[in-house]
């Protein structure tokens, strides 16, 4: 939740972007969708790490977060893309999770048992 609040605050308060929509209702809807996406992109990899020991989704999410942090100095193009079009980042995250889980199932010495 804190990640979603931080990313949305950074994009909509610190960067010179326009409001997400013209009306209050549409703005709330857009911000709600962006918040849901940020929660999914931060909580999903953590869940996969704790339940299936999958590391690649956490690395991918960490890379995206690192790119967003470097945008503090560059102007924020990646962060606006990451927050506004978050659903395009779910596909590579899911792809990495599936590939890693298949490889872990294939090489049996890498367990898929939960950490917690």
XYZ file of N, CA, C and O in Angstrom:
464
model
N 0.819 -1.188 0.000
C 0.000 0.000 0.000
C 0.868 1.259 0.000
O 0.568 2.218 -0.692
N 1.945 1.217 0.781
C 2.818 2.391 0.858
C 3.502 2.637 -0.487
O 3.722 3.781 -0.877
N 3.841 1.552 -1.179
C 4.462 1.684 -2.495
C 3.501 2.375 -3.458
O 3.890 3.281 -4.200
N 2.248 1.957 -3.450
C 1.250 2.552 -4.344
C 1.051 4.027 -4.022
O 1.018 4.867 -4.929
N 0.936 4.364 -2.768
C 0.751 5.760 -2.371
C 1.968 6.585 -2.777
O 1.842 7.693 -3.310
N 3.160 6.040 -2.552
C 4.373 6.769 -2.912
C 4.501 7.004 -4.402
O 4.845 8.116 -4.839
N 4.228 5.984 -5.195
C 4.338 6.129 -6.652
C 3.297 7.105 -7.181
O 3.597 7.954 -8.030
N 2.064 7.001 -6.698
C 1.022 7.913 -7.167
C 1.293 9.350 -6.732
O 1.079 10.283 -7.508
N 1.781 9.517 -5.521
C 2.108 10.861 -5.062
C 3.244 11.446 -5.884
O 3.209 12.625 -6.259
N 4.232 10.636 -6.193
C 5.353 11.124 -6.989
C 4.889 11.530 -8.392
O 5.236 12.599 -8.882
N 4.092 10.685 -9.035
C 3.661 10.971 -10.409
C 2.737 12.179 -10.464
O 2.892 13.052 -11.311
N 1.777 12.236 -9.561
C 0.749 13.273 -9.681
C 1.065 14.559 -8.915
O 0.440 15.584 -9.178
N 2.007 14.520 -7.995
C 2.336 15.726 -7.245
C 3.707 16.300 -7.602
O 3.870 17.511 -7.680
N 4.699 15.429 -7.815
C 6.057 15.918 -8.057
C 6.355 16.163 -9.527
O 7.142 17.044 -9.858
N 5.758 15.384 -10.405
C 6.020 15.545 -11.835
C 5.026 16.517 -12.457
O 3.863 16.560 -12.037
N 5.452 17.262 -13.449
C 4.507 18.207 -14.093
C 3.591 17.496 -15.077
O 3.747 17.572 -16.281
N 2.628 16.748 -14.549
C 1.665 16.046 -15.397
C 0.296 16.692 -15.252
O 0.014 17.361 -14.264
N -0.532 16.462 -16.222
C -1.908 16.958 -16.174
C -2.740 16.061 -15.274
O -2.388 14.909 -15.023
N -3.874 16.542 -14.790
C -4.758 15.664 -14.016
C -5.183 14.466 -14.869
O -5.262 14.559 -16.095
N -5.435 13.309 -14.222
C -5.791 12.108 -14.974
C -7.058 12.241 -15.803
O -7.214 11.555 -16.805
N -7.986 13.094 -15.418
C -9.248 13.239 -16.161
C -9.843 14.609 -15.859
O -9.371 15.333 -14.991
N -10.907 14.933 -16.596
C -11.542 16.237 -16.438
C -12.497 16.292 -15.245
O -12.586 17.302 -14.566
N -13.223 15.221 -14.994
C -14.213 15.241 -13.917
C -13.647 14.564 -12.668
O -12.717 13.758 -12.743
N -14.232 14.862 -11.541
C -13.794 14.287 -10.265
C -14.005 12.773 -10.255
O -13.134 12.019 -9.839
N -15.154 12.322 -10.727
C -15.447 10.889 -10.721
C -14.475 10.097 -11.579
O -13.998 9.037 -11.179
N -14.171 10.610 -12.751
C -13.226 9.918 -13.625
C -11.818 9.961 -13.045
O -11.060 8.996 -13.164
N -11.454 11.059 -12.402
C -10.147 11.148 -11.756
C -10.016 10.112 -10.654
O -8.990 9.446 -10.538
N -11.050 9.957 -9.847
C -11.038 8.955 -8.782
C -10.935 7.554 -9.379
O -10.199 6.701 -8.869
N -11.648 7.306 -10.462
C -11.600 6.001 -11.123
C -10.205 5.713 -11.664
O -9.673 4.605 -11.479
N -9.591 6.681 -12.314
C -8.248 6.496 -12.868
C -7.231 6.292 -11.749
O -6.384 5.398 -11.822
N -7.298 7.111 -10.711
C -6.368 6.957 -9.590
C -6.571 5.623 -8.873
O -5.606 5.002 -8.428
N -7.811 5.172 -8.773
C -8.081 3.861 -8.173
C -7.490 2.729 -8.992
O -6.921 1.777 -8.446
N -7.606 2.823 -10.312
C -7.007 1.809 -11.178
C -5.492 1.818 -11.101
O -4.849 0.763 -11.080
N -4.907 3.017 -11.041
C -3.457 3.103 -10.914
C -2.994 2.566 -9.560
O -1.968 1.889 -9.480
N -3.726 2.843 -8.515
C -3.380 2.320 -7.191
C -3.477 0.802 -7.165
O -2.599 0.122 -6.624
N -4.527 0.248 -7.777
C -4.661 -1.208 -7.848
C -3.495 -1.821 -8.611
O -2.965 -2.869 -8.227
N -3.076 -1.171 -9.685
C -1.944 -1.671 -10.454
C -0.651 -1.644 -9.674
O 0.140 -2.587 -9.716
N -0.416 -0.570 -8.926
C 0.798 -0.488 -8.130
C 0.796 -1.507 -7.000
O 1.832 -2.083 -6.670
N -0.376 -1.761 -6.417
C -0.473 -2.794 -5.384
C -0.206 -4.164 -5.992
O 0.504 -4.995 -5.409
N -0.735 -4.418 -7.177
C -0.503 -5.692 -7.860
C 0.963 -5.864 -8.240
O 1.538 -6.942 -8.058
N 1.587 -4.807 -8.740
C 2.977 -4.900 -9.177
C 3.966 -4.937 -8.022
O 5.122 -5.312 -8.220
N 3.551 -4.547 -6.833
C 4.451 -4.648 -5.692
C 4.107 -5.843 -4.809
O 4.993 -6.552 -4.352
N 2.832 -6.091 -4.599
C 2.421 -7.204 -3.742
C 2.489 -8.558 -4.411
O 2.766 -9.569 -3.759
N 2.242 -8.599 -5.724
C 2.289 -9.870 -6.453
C 3.650 -10.543 -6.403
O 3.747 -11.733 -6.057
N 4.734 -9.844 -6.713
C 6.050 -10.473 -6.620
C 6.424 -10.900 -5.196
O 7.039 -11.944 -5.007
N 6.005 -10.126 -4.211
C 6.303 -10.509 -2.827
C 5.539 -11.774 -2.460
O 6.076 -12.682 -1.828
N 4.287 -11.863 -2.890
C 3.505 -13.078 -2.648
C 4.152 -14.290 -3.329
O 4.280 -15.357 -2.728
N 4.579 -14.108 -4.591
C 5.216 -15.221 -5.303
C 6.533 -15.628 -4.651
O 6.885 -16.808 -4.646
N 7.246 -14.681 -4.083
C 8.488 -15.010 -3.380
C 8.206 -15.812 -2.120
O 8.857 -16.829 -1.870
N 7.222 -15.387 -1.352
C 6.943 -16.054 -0.085
C 6.237 -17.391 -0.256
O 6.452 -18.311 0.529
N 5.386 -17.527 -1.263
C 4.628 -18.765 -1.423
C 5.297 -19.785 -2.331
O 5.115 -20.988 -2.151
N 6.051 -19.334 -3.349
C 6.650 -20.266 -4.306
C 8.154 -20.111 -4.451
O 8.761 -20.771 -5.294
N 8.750 -19.203 -3.682
C 10.195 -18.935 -3.740
C 10.658 -18.441 -5.109
O 11.769 -18.682 -5.529
N 9.795 -17.762 -5.837
C 10.162 -17.238 -7.150
C 10.855 -15.890 -6.975
O 10.306 -14.965 -6.387
N 12.056 -15.791 -7.506
C 12.886 -14.613 -7.323
C 12.762 -13.647 -8.500
O 12.833 -12.429 -8.329
N 12.562 -14.157 -9.714
C 12.579 -13.302 -10.906
C 11.496 -12.214 -10.900
O 11.784 -11.093 -11.336
N 10.261 -12.452 -10.429
C 9.298 -11.345 -10.379
C 9.733 -10.226 -9.431
O 9.509 -9.048 -9.705
N 10.387 -10.591 -8.327
C 10.874 -9.580 -7.385
C 11.993 -8.768 -8.027
O 12.051 -7.544 -7.876
N 12.863 -9.433 -8.775
C 13.948 -8.732 -9.461
C 13.376 -7.788 -10.519
O 13.814 -6.637 -10.647
N 12.377 -8.245 -11.279
C 11.753 -7.402 -12.302
C 11.084 -6.183 -11.674
O 11.246 -5.051 -12.138
N 10.330 -6.399 -10.588
C 9.679 -5.284 -9.904
C 10.713 -4.340 -9.294
O 10.538 -3.115 -9.317
N 11.798 -4.895 -8.783
C 12.868 -4.060 -8.242
C 13.546 -3.229 -9.313
O 13.888 -2.063 -9.085
N 13.719 -3.817 -10.498
C 14.303 -3.081 -11.614
C 13.392 -1.926 -12.036
O 13.858 -0.802 -12.264
N 12.098 -2.197 -12.128
C 11.149 -1.136 -12.485
C 11.131 -0.042 -11.430
O 11.062 1.145 -11.757
N 11.216 -0.414 -10.158
C 11.259 0.578 -9.092
C 12.542 1.390 -9.156
O 12.528 2.615 -8.977
N 13.662 0.724 -9.439
C 14.934 1.439 -9.563
C 14.901 2.422 -10.733
O 15.406 3.548 -10.619
N 14.308 2.016 -11.838
C 14.171 2.935 -12.970
C 13.281 4.120 -12.617
O 13.520 5.245 -13.064
N 12.258 3.882 -11.807
C 11.395 4.974 -11.370
C 12.145 5.925 -10.444
O 11.950 7.140 -10.501
N 12.996 5.390 -9.602
C 13.771 6.237 -8.700
C 14.777 7.069 -9.483
O 14.980 8.245 -9.176
N 15.395 6.491 -10.507
C 16.336 7.278 -11.315
C 15.623 8.362 -12.104
O 16.258 9.331 -12.509
N 14.322 8.209 -12.302
C 13.550 9.256 -12.981
C 13.452 10.535 -12.156
O 13.066 11.577 -12.683
N 13.760 10.457 -10.873
C 13.784 11.670 -10.059
C 14.748 12.688 -10.649
O 14.550 13.887 -10.534
N 15.787 12.203 -11.309
C 16.824 13.070 -11.843
C 16.693 13.296 -13.347
O 17.341 14.176 -13.888
N 15.871 12.484 -14.020
C 15.764 12.560 -15.477
C 14.520 13.272 -15.990
O 14.488 13.692 -17.128
N 13.476 13.316 -15.235
C 12.265 13.972 -15.713
C 11.014 13.136 -15.593
O 9.923 13.633 -15.770
N 11.108 11.847 -15.316
C 9.947 11.057 -14.993
C 9.222 10.367 -16.126
O 8.068 10.007 -15.971
N 9.854 10.179 -17.280
C 9.138 9.544 -18.388
C 8.784 8.091 -18.078
O 7.678 7.644 -18.347
N 9.727 7.322 -17.504
C 9.444 5.914 -17.225
C 8.393 5.776 -16.131
O 7.519 4.911 -16.208
N 8.456 6.605 -15.121
C 7.519 6.497 -14.005
C 6.093 6.754 -14.459
O 5.170 6.055 -14.046
N 5.899 7.729 -15.314
C 4.563 8.011 -15.832
C 4.062 6.820 -16.642
O 2.899 6.416 -16.525
N 4.928 6.215 -17.442
C 4.565 5.021 -18.201
C 4.244 3.860 -17.268
O 3.260 3.150 -17.444
N 5.074 3.669 -16.252
C 4.926 2.552 -15.314
C 3.629 2.654 -14.520
O 2.923 1.668 -14.340
N 3.294 3.839 -14.067
C 2.079 4.019 -13.267
C 0.835 4.059 -14.152
O -0.181 3.451 -13.834
N 0.908 4.743 -15.274
C -0.267 4.896 -16.129
C -0.611 3.654 -16.937
O -1.770 3.360 -17.168
N 0.390 2.927 -17.375
C 0.185 1.745 -18.213
C 0.697 0.499 -17.503
O 1.346 -0.357 -18.098
N 0.397 0.372 -16.235
C 0.913 -0.700 -15.396
C 0.555 -2.088 -15.909
O 1.305 -3.034 -15.718
N -0.589 -2.221 -16.592
C -1.029 -3.543 -17.048
C -0.088 -4.134 -18.085
O -0.053 -5.342 -18.266
N 0.705 -3.305 -18.778
C 1.696 -3.841 -19.713
C 2.898 -4.441 -18.985
O 3.649 -5.199 -19.571
N 3.085 -4.097 -17.726
C 4.191 -4.642 -16.944
C 3.802 -5.931 -16.234
O 4.665 -6.644 -15.734
N 2.519 -6.249 -16.194
C 2.075 -7.498 -15.574
C 2.450 -8.693 -16.449
O 2.839 -9.747 -15.940
N 2.394 -8.546 -17.767
C 2.706 -9.658 -18.676
C 4.160 -10.122 -18.537
O 4.397 -11.330 -18.385
N 5.174 -9.243 -18.571
C 6.533 -9.739 -18.379
C 6.744 -10.308 -16.984
O 7.463 -11.297 -16.819
N 6.091 -9.717 -15.984
C 6.222 -10.246 -14.634
C 5.667 -11.669 -14.562
O 6.305 -12.563 -14.013
N 4.509 -11.893 -15.159
C 3.917 -13.234 -15.185
C 4.768 -14.190 -16.019
O 4.935 -15.356 -15.655
N 5.314 -13.705 -17.130
C 6.172 -14.540 -17.972
C 7.389 -15.012 -17.190
O 7.730 -16.204 -17.214
N 8.054 -14.101 -16.496
C 9.230 -14.482 -15.709
C 8.858 -15.462 -14.601
O 9.608 -16.398 -14.317
N 7.698 -15.274 -13.990
C 7.255 -16.181 -12.940
C 6.992 -17.582 -13.484
O 7.395 -18.579 -12.885
N 6.347 -17.668 -14.642
C 6.051 -18.978 -15.235
C 7.339 -19.677 -15.667
O 7.524 -20.870 -15.401
N 8.233 -18.941 -16.305
C 9.496 -19.549 -16.746
C 10.292 -20.047 -15.549
O 10.812 -21.174 -15.556
N 10.386 -19.237 -14.514
C 11.143 -19.679 -13.341
C 10.487 -20.870 -12.664
O 11.176 -21.794 -12.228
N 9.159 -20.879 -12.564
C 8.500 -22.022 -11.923
C 8.664 -23.299 -12.741
O 8.844 -24.375 -12.169
N 8.643 -23.184 -14.077
C 8.873 -24.368 -14.919
C 10.309 -24.864 -14.745
O 10.550 -26.073 -14.624
N 11.261 -23.957 -14.731
C 12.648 -24.361 -14.527
C 12.859 -24.978 -13.153
O 13.596 -25.960 -13.014
N 12.216 -24.424 -12.150
C 12.343 -24.995 -10.804
C 11.680 -26.369 -10.719
O 12.141 -27.227 -9.986
N 10.598 -26.580 -11.439
C 9.958 -27.897 -11.451
C 10.812 -28.898 -12.232
O 10.863 -30.078 -11.895
N 11.483 -28.408 -13.263
C 12.325 -29.269 -14.082
C 13.586 -29.681 -13.322
O 13.956 -30.846 -13.309
N 14.238 -28.714 -12.679
C 15.399 -28.992 -11.838
C 14.903 -29.140 -10.415
O 14.678 -28.165 -9.717
N 14.758 -30.372 -9.980
C 14.052 -30.651 -8.738
C 14.781 -30.191 -7.486
O 14.202 -30.134 -6.420
N 16.056 -29.841 -7.583
C 16.755 -29.407 -6.376
C 16.441 -27.953 -6.011
O 16.823 -27.492 -4.956
N 15.730 -27.234 -6.874
C 15.208 -25.907 -6.535
C 13.757 -26.086 -6.125
O 12.895 -26.337 -6.946
N 13.481 -25.932 -4.864
C 12.162 -26.215 -4.329
C 11.163 -25.101 -4.639
O 11.520 -23.940 -4.739
N 9.891 -25.477 -4.763
C 8.794 -24.529 -4.889
C 7.968 -24.484 -3.612
O 6.854 -23.987 -3.613
N 8.519 -25.003 -2.516
C 7.797 -24.995 -1.247
C 7.739 -23.574 -0.688
O 8.647 -22.779 -0.910
N 6.692 -23.252 0.057
C 6.563 -21.889 0.589
C 7.649 -21.550 1.599
O 8.111 -22.400 2.352
N 8.041 -20.280 1.613
C 8.953 -19.800 2.645
C 8.216 -19.558 3.948
O 8.779 -19.706 5.025
N 6.957 -19.159 3.831
C 6.172 -18.859 5.035
C 5.082 -19.873 5.193
O 4.427 -20.284 4.302
